[in-house]
Coordinates of C-alpha atoms in Angstrom, one line a residue:
M1 CA -15.4 49.3 -52.5
S2 CA -13.0 51.4 -54.4
S3 CA -11.4 49.9 -57.7
W4 CA -7.7 50.2 -56.9
L5 CA -8.8 48.1 -53.5
V6 CA -10.4 45.7 -55.9
R7 CA -7.3 45.5 -57.7
G8 CA -4.8 45.8 -54.9
L9 CA -5.9 43.1 -52.4
P10 CA -6.0 40.1 -55.0
M11 CA -2.0 41.2 -56.4
T12 CA -1.4 41.0 -52.4
A13 CA -2.8 37.2 -52.5
V14 CA -0.9 36.7 -55.9
H15 CA 2.2 37.9 -54.4
V16 CA 2.2 36.5 -51.2
L17 CA 1.2 32.9 -52.6
A18 CA 4.3 33.5 -55.0
R19 CA 6.6 34.1 -52.3
I20 CA 5.3 31.0 -50.2
L21 CA 5.9 28.7 -53.3
L22 CA 8.9 30.4 -54.1
G23 CA 10.5 29.5 -50.2
V24 CA 8.9 26.2 -50.1
A25 CA 10.3 25.6 -53.7
V26 CA 14.1 27.1 -52.7
V27 CA 14.0 25.0 -49.4
E28 CA 13.4 21.8 -51.2
A29 CA 15.6 22.4 -54.4
P30 CA 18.1 25.3 -53.7
L31 CA 20.2 24.7 -56.8
N32 CA 17.2 25.5 -59.1
S33 CA 16.7 28.8 -56.8
T34 CA 16.9 31.0 -60.1
V35 CA 14.3 29.5 -61.8
W36 CA 11.9 29.0 -59.4
R37 CA 12.5 33.0 -58.8
T38 CA 12.1 33.8 -62.3
V39 CA 8.8 32.0 -62.4
A40 CA 7.3 33.6 -59.3
I41 CA 8.0 37.0 -60.9
A42 CA 7.0 36.3 -64.2
A43 CA 3.8 35.1 -62.6
V44 CA 2.8 38.5 -60.8
V45 CA 4.1 39.9 -63.6
L46 CA 1.9 38.2 -66.2
I47 CA -1.2 38.6 -63.9
A48 CA -0.7 42.2 -63.6
L49 CA -0.1 42.5 -67.0
V50 CA -3.3 40.6 -68.3
W51 CA -5.7 42.3 -65.7
G52 CA -4.1 45.8 -66.9
G53 CA -5.2 45.0 -70.4
F54 CA -8.7 43.6 -69.5
D55 CA -8.9 47.4 -67.6
G56 CA -7.7 49.2 -70.8
I57 CA -10.0 47.1 -73.1
R58 CA -12.7 48.0 -70.9
D59 CA -12.0 51.7 -70.6
A60 CA -11.4 52.3 -74.3
R61 CA -14.6 50.4 -75.1
A62 CA -16.4 52.1 -72.7
N63 CA -14.9 56.0 -73.7
P64 CA -15.0 56.2 -77.6
D65 CA -12.9 59.7 -77.1
P66 CA -9.6 58.9 -75.3
D67 CA -9.8 62.7 -73.9
D68 CA -12.6 60.9 -71.4
Y69 CA -10.6 57.5 -70.3
E70 CA -10.4 56.9 -66.7
D71 CA -7.4 57.4 -64.7
L72 CA -5.8 53.8 -64.7
T73 CA -2.6 54.9 -63.7
V74 CA -3.2 56.4 -60.4
R75 CA -5.6 53.2 -59.8
W76 CA -2.8 50.8 -60.8
L77 CA -0.3 52.7 -58.7
K78 CA -2.2 52.7 -55.4
A79 CA -3.2 48.9 -56.2
G80 CA 0.6 48.2 -56.4
V81 CA 1.8 50.3 -53.3
L82 CA -1.2 48.3 -51.4
A83 CA 0.1 45.1 -52.4
G84 CA 3.3 46.2 -52.1
V85 CA 3.1 47.4 -48.6
A86 CA 0.5 44.2 -47.5
A87 CA 2.4 41.5 -49.0
G88 CA 5.8 42.9 -47.1
L89 CA 4.0 42.8 -43.7
I90 CA 2.1 39.1 -44.3
S91 CA 5.7 37.8 -45.9
W92 CA 7.5 39.1 -42.8
I93 CA 5.1 38.0 -40.3
L94 CA 4.9 34.7 -42.0
G95 CA 8.8 34.3 -42.5
N96 CA 9.4 35.0 -38.8
T97 CA 6.6 32.7 -37.5
V98 CA 6.0 29.9 -39.7
L99 CA 7.5 29.9 -43.2
A100 CA 11.4 30.4 -42.5
G101 CA 12.1 30.0 -46.1
I102 CA 10.2 33.2 -47.5
G103 CA 12.9 35.5 -46.4
Q104 CA 15.2 36.6 -43.5
A105 CA 14.6 40.6 -44.3
G106 CA 14.1 42.7 -41.4
L107 CA 10.4 44.8 -41.1
F108 CA 12.1 47.8 -42.4
V109 CA 13.7 46.4 -45.3
E110 CA 10.4 44.4 -46.3
L111 CA 8.0 47.6 -46.0
I112 CA 10.4 50.0 -47.8
A113 CA 12.4 48.0 -50.4
G114 CA 10.3 44.7 -50.8
A115 CA 7.2 47.0 -51.2
S116 CA 8.8 49.3 -53.7
F117 CA 9.7 46.1 -55.9
T118 CA 6.3 44.8 -55.5
A119 CA 4.7 48.2 -56.4
L120 CA 6.6 48.2 -59.5
L121 CA 5.8 44.4 -60.2
V122 CA 2.4 45.0 -60.2
F123 CA 2.4 49.0 -61.1
V124 CA 4.5 48.9 -64.5
P125 CA 3.3 45.6 -66.1
A126 CA -0.6 46.9 -65.5
F127 CA 0.2 50.2 -67.4
V128 CA 1.6 48.6 -70.0
G129 CA -1.2 45.8 -70.2
A130 CA -3.9 49.2 -70.1
A131 CA -1.8 50.8 -72.8
I132 CA -1.8 47.9 -75.1
G133 CA -5.3 47.2 -74.3
R134 CA -6.8 50.4 -75.4
W135 CA -4.5 50.3 -78.6
L136 CA -5.8 47.0 -79.4
V137 CA -9.4 48.6 -79.1
R138 CA -8.7 51.6 -80.9
R139 CA -6.9 50.1 -83.7
E140 CA -9.9 47.8 -83.9
Q141 CA -12.5 51.0 -84.3
N142 CA -10.1 52.9 -86.6
K143 CA -10.5 49.7 -89.2
G144 CA -13.8 51.1 -90.3
A145 CA -12.9 54.6 -90.0
A146 CA -12.8 57.1 -92.9
E147 CA -9.3 57.8 -94.1
D148 CA -8.1 61.3 -92.6
D149 CA -5.1 62.0 -94.6
W150 CA -5.7 65.0 -97.2
S151 CA -2.7 64.4 -99.2
V152 CA -4.5 61.5 -100.6
H153 CA -7.8 63.0 -100.9
E154 CA -9.5 63.3 -104.1
D155 CA -10.7 66.7 -103.5
R156 CA -7.2 67.8 -103.0
H157 CA -6.4 66.5 -106.7
A158 CA -9.3 68.2 -108.1
D159 CA -8.4 71.4 -106.8
A160 CA -5.1 71.3 -107.7
T161 CA -6.1 70.6 -111.1
A162 CA -8.6 73.1 -111.5
Q163 CA -6.0 76.2 -110.9

């Protein structure tokens, strides 16, 4: 199974679950809808951020040279697009058949605008998480590395005093 599919399907489930819980919460407590919307978006973003961070850490540890890094950008972009389209379709079906509270947008709106928004909610935090994960590993690996700054190297000062 493709690595983007392994990420896209669970992120679809996370987004659909967030929409279902958001729909139920808004129907039960409509005055708190802003809080519930914020919590639902934060949950999707946090899961993508953490998962992307784990991908970045794993990739940086597996590839000591940054030129050999895997292409996590395209992997998470594909996962985000899959999550957006699939979550939009599933949410539209659920909203028109079972759960009227999860949205009244048309299919076209769900598959274009909703899918784009969901794709960004998955892709951007995962990309940021991967960058942070790689940075943390590189920082850890460079702690024990020798200093490469020639301006503070003792041989440079010896050459200057010998002339």
